[in-house]
């Protein structure tokens, strides 16, 4: 299944989601926090080819209210990302592939994990 929108009635409709993009260091910390939490709290996560950013798939509509400093939430309407375990989009790959995770990360849980990750990074950097 691909996420391209087309008029082929035989191709299943692609799921809609938004993508929260964060710096890789903060995102990696957040993935660790989410994986240590209760249950399987992290959905699929993308990393770019240069590994400078991570992208968390979140439910559609998240972008309208996303306000976490240092991150961006983008509406995709299901375009541009393939939920297949191989390459999801040009110049990216899965850190947490679909099938190993829920369909999307809960935005409230992600917000909390990103905040905790940022505090951990600041604490580590202040110890230098």
N, C-alpha and C. Protein backbone atom coordinates (compact mmCIF):
# COMPACT_ATOMS: atom_id res chain seq x y z
N UNK A 1 0.84 -1.18 0.00
CA UNK A 1 0.00 0.00 0.00
C UNK A 1 0.88 1.24 0.00
N UNK A 2 0.59 2.17 -0.86
CA UNK A 2 1.32 3.43 -0.88
C UNK A 2 0.39 4.52 -0.39
N UNK A 3 0.97 5.68 -0.14
CA UNK A 3 0.15 6.76 0.35
C UNK A 3 -0.20 7.77 -0.72
N UNK A 4 0.11 7.48 -1.95
CA UNK A 4 -0.23 8.43 -3.00
C UNK A 4 -1.74 8.46 -3.21
N UNK A 5 -2.25 9.61 -3.48
CA UNK A 5 -3.67 9.76 -3.77
C UNK A 5 -3.85 9.59 -5.27
N UNK A 6 -4.72 8.68 -5.66
CA UNK A 6 -5.00 8.52 -7.07
C UNK A 6 -6.45 8.14 -7.24
N UNK A 7 -6.86 7.96 -8.45
CA UNK A 7 -8.26 7.64 -8.73
C UNK A 7 -8.47 6.16 -8.98
N UNK A 8 -7.52 5.31 -8.66
CA UNK A 8 -7.66 3.89 -8.88
C UNK A 8 -8.52 3.28 -7.78
N UNK A 9 -9.73 2.82 -8.11
CA UNK A 9 -10.62 2.28 -7.08
C UNK A 9 -10.13 0.97 -6.49
N UNK A 10 -9.14 0.33 -7.13
CA UNK A 10 -8.62 -0.94 -6.62
C UNK A 10 -7.53 -0.74 -5.58
N UNK A 11 -6.94 0.44 -5.53
CA UNK A 11 -5.90 0.71 -4.55
C UNK A 11 -6.55 1.19 -3.26
N UNK A 12 -6.20 0.56 -2.12
CA UNK A 12 -6.81 0.98 -0.86
C UNK A 12 -6.45 2.42 -0.51
N UNK A 13 -7.35 3.09 0.16
CA UNK A 13 -7.10 4.46 0.60
C UNK A 13 -5.95 4.48 1.60
N UNK A 14 -5.12 5.49 1.50
CA UNK A 14 -4.00 5.63 2.41
C UNK A 14 -4.48 6.26 3.72
N UNK A 15 -3.86 5.84 4.83
CA UNK A 15 -4.24 6.46 6.09
C UNK A 15 -3.76 7.91 6.14
N UNK A 16 -4.48 8.72 6.83
CA UNK A 16 -4.06 10.10 7.05
C UNK A 16 -3.35 10.17 8.40
N UNK A 17 -2.35 11.00 8.48
CA UNK A 17 -1.67 11.29 9.73
C UNK A 17 -0.93 12.58 9.56
N UNK A 18 -0.45 13.12 10.67
CA UNK A 18 0.44 14.26 10.65
C UNK A 18 1.81 13.74 11.09
N UNK A 19 2.85 14.53 10.85
CA UNK A 19 4.21 14.14 11.23
C UNK A 19 4.82 15.25 12.08
N UNK A 20 5.26 14.89 13.29
CA UNK A 20 5.98 15.81 14.16
C UNK A 20 7.47 15.60 13.92
N UNK A 21 8.16 16.65 13.48
CA UNK A 21 9.58 16.60 13.17
C UNK A 21 10.36 17.31 14.27
N UNK A 22 11.39 16.62 14.77
CA UNK A 22 12.21 17.16 15.86
C UNK A 22 13.68 16.90 15.55
N UNK A 23 14.60 17.64 16.19
CA UNK A 23 16.02 17.34 16.03
C UNK A 23 16.30 15.90 16.48
N UNK A 24 17.22 15.24 15.81
CA UNK A 24 17.49 13.82 16.06
C UNK A 24 17.84 13.52 17.51
N UNK A 25 18.65 14.34 18.13
CA UNK A 25 19.06 14.06 19.52
C UNK A 25 17.85 14.03 20.46
N UNK A 26 16.99 15.02 20.34
CA UNK A 26 15.80 15.07 21.18
C UNK A 26 14.84 13.92 20.83
N UNK A 27 14.73 13.64 19.54
CA UNK A 27 13.84 12.57 19.11
C UNK A 27 14.29 11.20 19.59
N UNK A 28 15.60 10.94 19.54
CA UNK A 28 16.11 9.66 20.01
C UNK A 28 15.86 9.50 21.50
N UNK A 29 16.07 10.57 22.27
CA UNK A 29 15.77 10.52 23.71
C UNK A 29 14.28 10.25 23.92
N UNK A 30 13.44 10.90 23.14
CA UNK A 30 11.99 10.72 23.29
C UNK A 30 11.58 9.29 22.95
N UNK A 31 12.17 8.70 21.91
CA UNK A 31 11.86 7.31 21.57
C UNK A 31 12.21 6.41 22.75
N UNK A 32 13.39 6.62 23.36
CA UNK A 32 13.78 5.82 24.53
C UNK A 32 12.78 5.99 25.67
N UNK A 33 12.38 7.22 25.92
CA UNK A 33 11.41 7.50 26.99
C UNK A 33 10.09 6.79 26.70
N UNK A 34 9.62 6.90 25.47
CA UNK A 34 8.35 6.28 25.10
C UNK A 34 8.42 4.75 25.20
N UNK A 35 9.53 4.18 24.82
CA UNK A 35 9.68 2.72 24.89
C UNK A 35 9.79 2.22 26.32
N UNK A 36 10.29 3.05 27.23
CA UNK A 36 10.38 2.65 28.64
C UNK A 36 9.06 2.85 29.37
N UNK A 37 8.14 3.61 28.79
CA UNK A 37 6.87 3.89 29.44
C UNK A 37 5.96 2.68 29.47
N UNK A 38 4.81 2.87 30.09
CA UNK A 38 3.82 1.80 30.18
C UNK A 38 3.24 1.51 28.80
N UNK A 39 3.25 0.27 28.40
CA UNK A 39 2.68 -0.10 27.11
C UNK A 39 3.59 0.28 25.96
N UNK A 40 3.10 0.06 24.75
CA UNK A 40 3.85 0.38 23.55
C UNK A 40 3.40 1.76 23.08
N UNK A 41 4.05 2.81 23.60
CA UNK A 41 3.57 4.17 23.40
C UNK A 41 4.08 4.83 22.13
N UNK A 42 5.03 4.24 21.44
CA UNK A 42 5.60 4.90 20.27
C UNK A 42 5.10 4.24 18.99
N UNK A 43 4.64 5.09 18.07
CA UNK A 43 4.24 4.64 16.75
C UNK A 43 5.42 4.69 15.80
N UNK A 44 5.18 4.54 14.51
CA UNK A 44 6.29 4.59 13.54
C UNK A 44 7.05 5.92 13.61
N UNK A 45 8.37 5.81 13.47
CA UNK A 45 9.25 6.98 13.53
C UNK A 45 10.18 6.93 12.33
N UNK A 46 10.27 8.04 11.61
CA UNK A 46 11.15 8.19 10.45
C UNK A 46 12.43 8.92 10.84
N UNK A 47 13.52 8.61 10.15
CA UNK A 47 14.70 9.48 10.26
C UNK A 47 15.13 9.84 8.86
N UNK A 48 15.65 11.05 8.73
CA UNK A 48 16.06 11.52 7.41
C UNK A 48 17.39 10.90 7.03
N UNK A 49 17.75 11.05 5.78
CA UNK A 49 18.99 10.45 5.26
C UNK A 49 20.22 10.92 5.99
N UNK A 50 20.26 12.16 6.42
CA UNK A 50 21.40 12.69 7.15
C UNK A 50 21.30 12.48 8.64
N UNK A 51 20.22 11.89 9.09
CA UNK A 51 19.96 11.62 10.51
C UNK A 51 19.93 12.90 11.34
N UNK A 52 19.55 14.01 10.73
CA UNK A 52 19.45 15.27 11.47
C UNK A 52 18.12 15.46 12.17
N UNK A 53 17.09 14.78 11.68
CA UNK A 53 15.76 14.91 12.28
C UNK A 53 15.08 13.55 12.36
N UNK A 54 14.11 13.48 13.26
CA UNK A 54 13.21 12.33 13.36
C UNK A 54 11.80 12.83 13.14
N UNK A 55 10.95 11.99 12.57
CA UNK A 55 9.55 12.32 12.34
C UNK A 55 8.65 11.28 12.96
N UNK A 56 7.81 11.70 13.91
CA UNK A 56 6.87 10.82 14.59
C UNK A 56 5.52 10.91 13.89
N UNK A 57 4.96 9.77 13.48
CA UNK A 57 3.62 9.77 12.92
C UNK A 57 2.63 9.93 14.06
N UNK A 58 1.74 10.92 13.93
CA UNK A 58 0.72 11.21 14.93
C UNK A 58 -0.63 11.27 14.22
N UNK A 59 -1.73 11.19 14.98
CA UNK A 59 -3.05 11.20 14.34
C UNK A 59 -3.31 12.48 13.56
N UNK A 60 -4.14 12.38 12.52
CA UNK A 60 -4.50 13.59 11.76
C UNK A 60 -5.18 14.61 12.66
N UNK A 61 -4.93 15.87 12.37
CA UNK A 61 -5.49 16.95 13.17
C UNK A 61 -4.55 17.46 14.24
N UNK A 62 -3.47 16.73 14.51
CA UNK A 62 -2.51 17.14 15.53
C UNK A 62 -1.87 18.47 15.17
N UNK A 63 -1.57 18.69 13.90
CA UNK A 63 -0.87 19.91 13.47
C UNK A 63 -1.63 21.18 13.85
N UNK A 64 -2.94 21.11 13.88
CA UNK A 64 -3.74 22.30 14.17
C UNK A 64 -3.48 22.86 15.56
N UNK A 65 -3.09 22.01 16.50
CA UNK A 65 -2.90 22.48 17.87
C UNK A 65 -1.47 22.25 18.38
N UNK A 66 -0.56 21.86 17.51
CA UNK A 66 0.80 21.54 17.96
C UNK A 66 1.56 22.83 18.23
N UNK A 67 2.15 22.94 19.43
CA UNK A 67 2.84 24.18 19.81
C UNK A 67 4.11 23.90 20.62
N UNK A 68 4.76 22.79 20.38
CA UNK A 68 5.95 22.44 21.13
C UNK A 68 7.17 23.13 20.50
N UNK A 69 7.85 24.00 21.27
CA UNK A 69 9.01 24.71 20.73
C UNK A 69 10.08 23.73 20.24
N UNK A 70 10.73 24.09 19.15
CA UNK A 70 11.80 23.27 18.60
C UNK A 70 11.32 22.12 17.73
N UNK A 71 10.02 22.04 17.50
CA UNK A 71 9.47 20.99 16.66
C UNK A 71 8.46 21.59 15.70
N UNK A 72 8.15 20.81 14.67
CA UNK A 72 7.17 21.24 13.67
C UNK A 72 6.23 20.07 13.44
N UNK A 73 4.94 20.34 13.33
CA UNK A 73 3.98 19.30 12.99
C UNK A 73 3.36 19.66 11.65
N UNK A 74 3.43 18.71 10.73
CA UNK A 74 2.98 18.93 9.36
C UNK A 74 1.85 17.97 9.01
N UNK A 75 0.82 18.50 8.35
CA UNK A 75 -0.25 17.64 7.83
C UNK A 75 0.26 16.95 6.58
N UNK A 76 -0.04 15.66 6.45
CA UNK A 76 0.37 14.95 5.24
C UNK A 76 -0.82 14.51 4.40
N UNK A 77 -1.97 14.38 5.00
CA UNK A 77 -3.15 13.85 4.30
C UNK A 77 -2.82 12.53 3.62
N UNK A 78 -1.89 11.77 4.21
CA UNK A 78 -1.52 10.47 3.66
C UNK A 78 -0.60 10.52 2.47
N UNK A 79 -0.09 11.69 2.10
CA UNK A 79 0.78 11.81 0.92
C UNK A 79 2.25 11.75 1.33
N UNK A 80 3.03 11.10 0.48
CA UNK A 80 4.47 11.17 0.60
C UNK A 80 5.13 10.13 1.47
N UNK A 81 4.39 9.35 2.26
CA UNK A 81 4.98 8.35 3.12
C UNK A 81 4.29 7.02 2.87
N UNK A 82 5.07 5.98 2.73
CA UNK A 82 4.54 4.64 2.52
C UNK A 82 4.69 3.86 3.82
N UNK A 83 3.62 3.21 4.26
CA UNK A 83 3.69 2.45 5.51
C UNK A 83 4.25 1.05 5.32
N UNK A 84 5.01 0.85 4.30
CA UNK A 84 5.68 -0.43 4.11
C UNK A 84 6.99 -0.40 4.89
N UNK A 85 7.44 -1.57 5.36
CA UNK A 85 8.67 -1.59 6.15
C UNK A 85 9.92 -1.15 5.38
N UNK A 86 9.88 -1.17 4.04
CA UNK A 86 11.05 -0.69 3.30
C UNK A 86 11.04 0.84 3.29
N UNK A 87 11.72 1.46 2.37
CA UNK A 87 11.86 2.93 2.37
C UNK A 87 10.51 3.62 2.34
N UNK A 88 10.20 4.43 3.34
CA UNK A 88 8.91 5.09 3.44
C UNK A 88 8.76 6.33 2.57
N UNK A 89 9.84 7.05 2.35
CA UNK A 89 9.81 8.29 1.57
C UNK A 89 11.23 8.54 1.08
N UNK A 90 11.35 9.39 0.09
CA UNK A 90 12.66 9.69 -0.47
C UNK A 90 13.58 10.26 0.61
N UNK A 91 14.82 9.79 0.65
CA UNK A 91 15.84 10.25 1.59
C UNK A 91 15.47 10.03 3.05
N UNK A 92 14.74 8.96 3.34
CA UNK A 92 14.42 8.65 4.73
C UNK A 92 14.35 7.14 4.92
N UNK A 93 14.28 6.75 6.18
CA UNK A 93 14.14 5.34 6.53
C UNK A 93 13.43 5.28 7.88
N UNK A 94 13.02 4.08 8.26
CA UNK A 94 12.32 3.91 9.53
C UNK A 94 13.30 3.71 10.68
N UNK A 95 13.13 4.43 11.77
CA UNK A 95 13.80 4.13 13.03
C UNK A 95 12.94 3.10 13.76
N UNK A 96 11.64 3.36 13.83
CA UNK A 96 10.66 2.42 14.36
C UNK A 96 9.69 2.14 13.21
N UNK A 97 9.83 0.97 12.57
CA UNK A 97 9.00 0.69 11.40
C UNK A 97 7.56 0.35 11.77
N UNK A 98 6.65 0.54 10.82
CA UNK A 98 5.28 0.11 11.05
C UNK A 98 5.28 -1.41 11.26
N UNK A 99 4.37 -1.88 12.04
CA UNK A 99 4.32 -3.30 12.35
C UNK A 99 5.02 -3.61 13.65
N UNK A 100 5.99 -2.78 14.03
CA UNK A 100 6.66 -2.92 15.33
C UNK A 100 6.05 -1.95 16.33
N UNK A 101 5.05 -1.19 15.89
CA UNK A 101 4.51 -0.13 16.72
C UNK A 101 3.04 0.09 16.39
N UNK A 102 2.37 0.86 17.24
CA UNK A 102 1.01 1.28 16.94
C UNK A 102 1.04 2.12 15.66
N UNK A 103 -0.14 2.40 15.11
CA UNK A 103 -0.20 3.17 13.88
C UNK A 103 0.33 4.59 14.05
N UNK A 104 0.09 5.20 15.20
CA UNK A 104 0.56 6.57 15.42
C UNK A 104 0.84 6.78 16.91
N UNK A 105 1.72 7.72 17.20
CA UNK A 105 2.04 8.07 18.58
C UNK A 105 1.00 9.06 19.10
N UNK A 106 0.54 8.85 20.31
CA UNK A 106 -0.41 9.77 20.94
C UNK A 106 0.28 11.12 21.13
N UNK A 107 -0.30 12.21 20.61
CA UNK A 107 0.38 13.51 20.68
C UNK A 107 0.62 14.00 22.10
N UNK A 108 -0.29 13.73 23.02
CA UNK A 108 -0.09 14.17 24.41
C UNK A 108 1.09 13.44 25.04
N UNK A 109 1.21 12.15 24.77
CA UNK A 109 2.32 11.36 25.29
C UNK A 109 3.62 11.81 24.64
N UNK A 110 3.59 12.10 23.34
CA UNK A 110 4.78 12.58 22.65
C UNK A 110 5.22 13.93 23.19
N UNK A 111 4.27 14.82 23.41
CA UNK A 111 4.59 16.15 23.96
C UNK A 111 5.34 16.02 25.29
N UNK A 112 4.83 15.15 26.15
CA UNK A 112 5.46 14.94 27.45
C UNK A 112 6.87 14.34 27.29
N UNK A 113 7.01 13.36 26.41
CA UNK A 113 8.31 12.73 26.19
C UNK A 113 9.32 13.71 25.60
N UNK A 114 8.89 14.56 24.68
CA UNK A 114 9.79 15.56 24.10
C UNK A 114 10.24 16.56 25.15
N UNK A 115 9.34 16.96 26.04
CA UNK A 115 9.70 17.87 27.13
C UNK A 115 10.72 17.24 28.07
N UNK A 116 10.48 15.99 28.42
CA UNK A 116 11.41 15.28 29.30
C UNK A 116 12.76 15.10 28.60
N UNK A 117 12.74 14.78 27.32
CA UNK A 117 13.98 14.62 26.56
C UNK A 117 14.77 15.92 26.54
N UNK A 118 14.09 17.03 26.32
CA UNK A 118 14.78 18.32 26.27
C UNK A 118 15.41 18.65 27.62
N UNK A 119 14.70 18.35 28.71
CA UNK A 119 15.27 18.60 30.05
C UNK A 119 16.50 17.72 30.29
N UNK A 120 16.46 16.48 29.83
CA UNK A 120 17.62 15.59 29.98
C UNK A 120 18.82 16.11 29.19
N UNK A 121 18.57 16.58 27.98
CA UNK A 121 19.65 17.11 27.14
C UNK A 121 20.26 18.35 27.78
N UNK A 122 19.42 19.24 28.27
CA UNK A 122 19.92 20.45 28.93
C UNK A 122 20.73 20.11 30.17
N UNK A 123 20.26 19.13 30.95
CA UNK A 123 21.01 18.72 32.14
C UNK A 123 22.36 18.12 31.76
N UNK A 124 22.38 17.28 30.73
CA UNK A 124 23.64 16.67 30.29
C UNK A 124 24.60 17.71 29.76
N UNK A 125 24.08 18.67 29.00
CA UNK A 125 24.95 19.71 28.44
C UNK A 125 25.50 20.65 29.52
N UNK A 126 24.77 20.84 30.60
CA UNK A 126 25.23 21.75 31.66
C UNK A 126 26.32 21.10 32.53
N UNK A 127 26.51 19.80 32.39
CA UNK A 127 27.52 19.10 33.19
C UNK A 127 28.89 19.10 32.54
N UNK A 128 29.04 19.74 31.42
CA UNK A 128 30.33 19.74 30.71
C UNK A 128 31.31 20.67 31.33
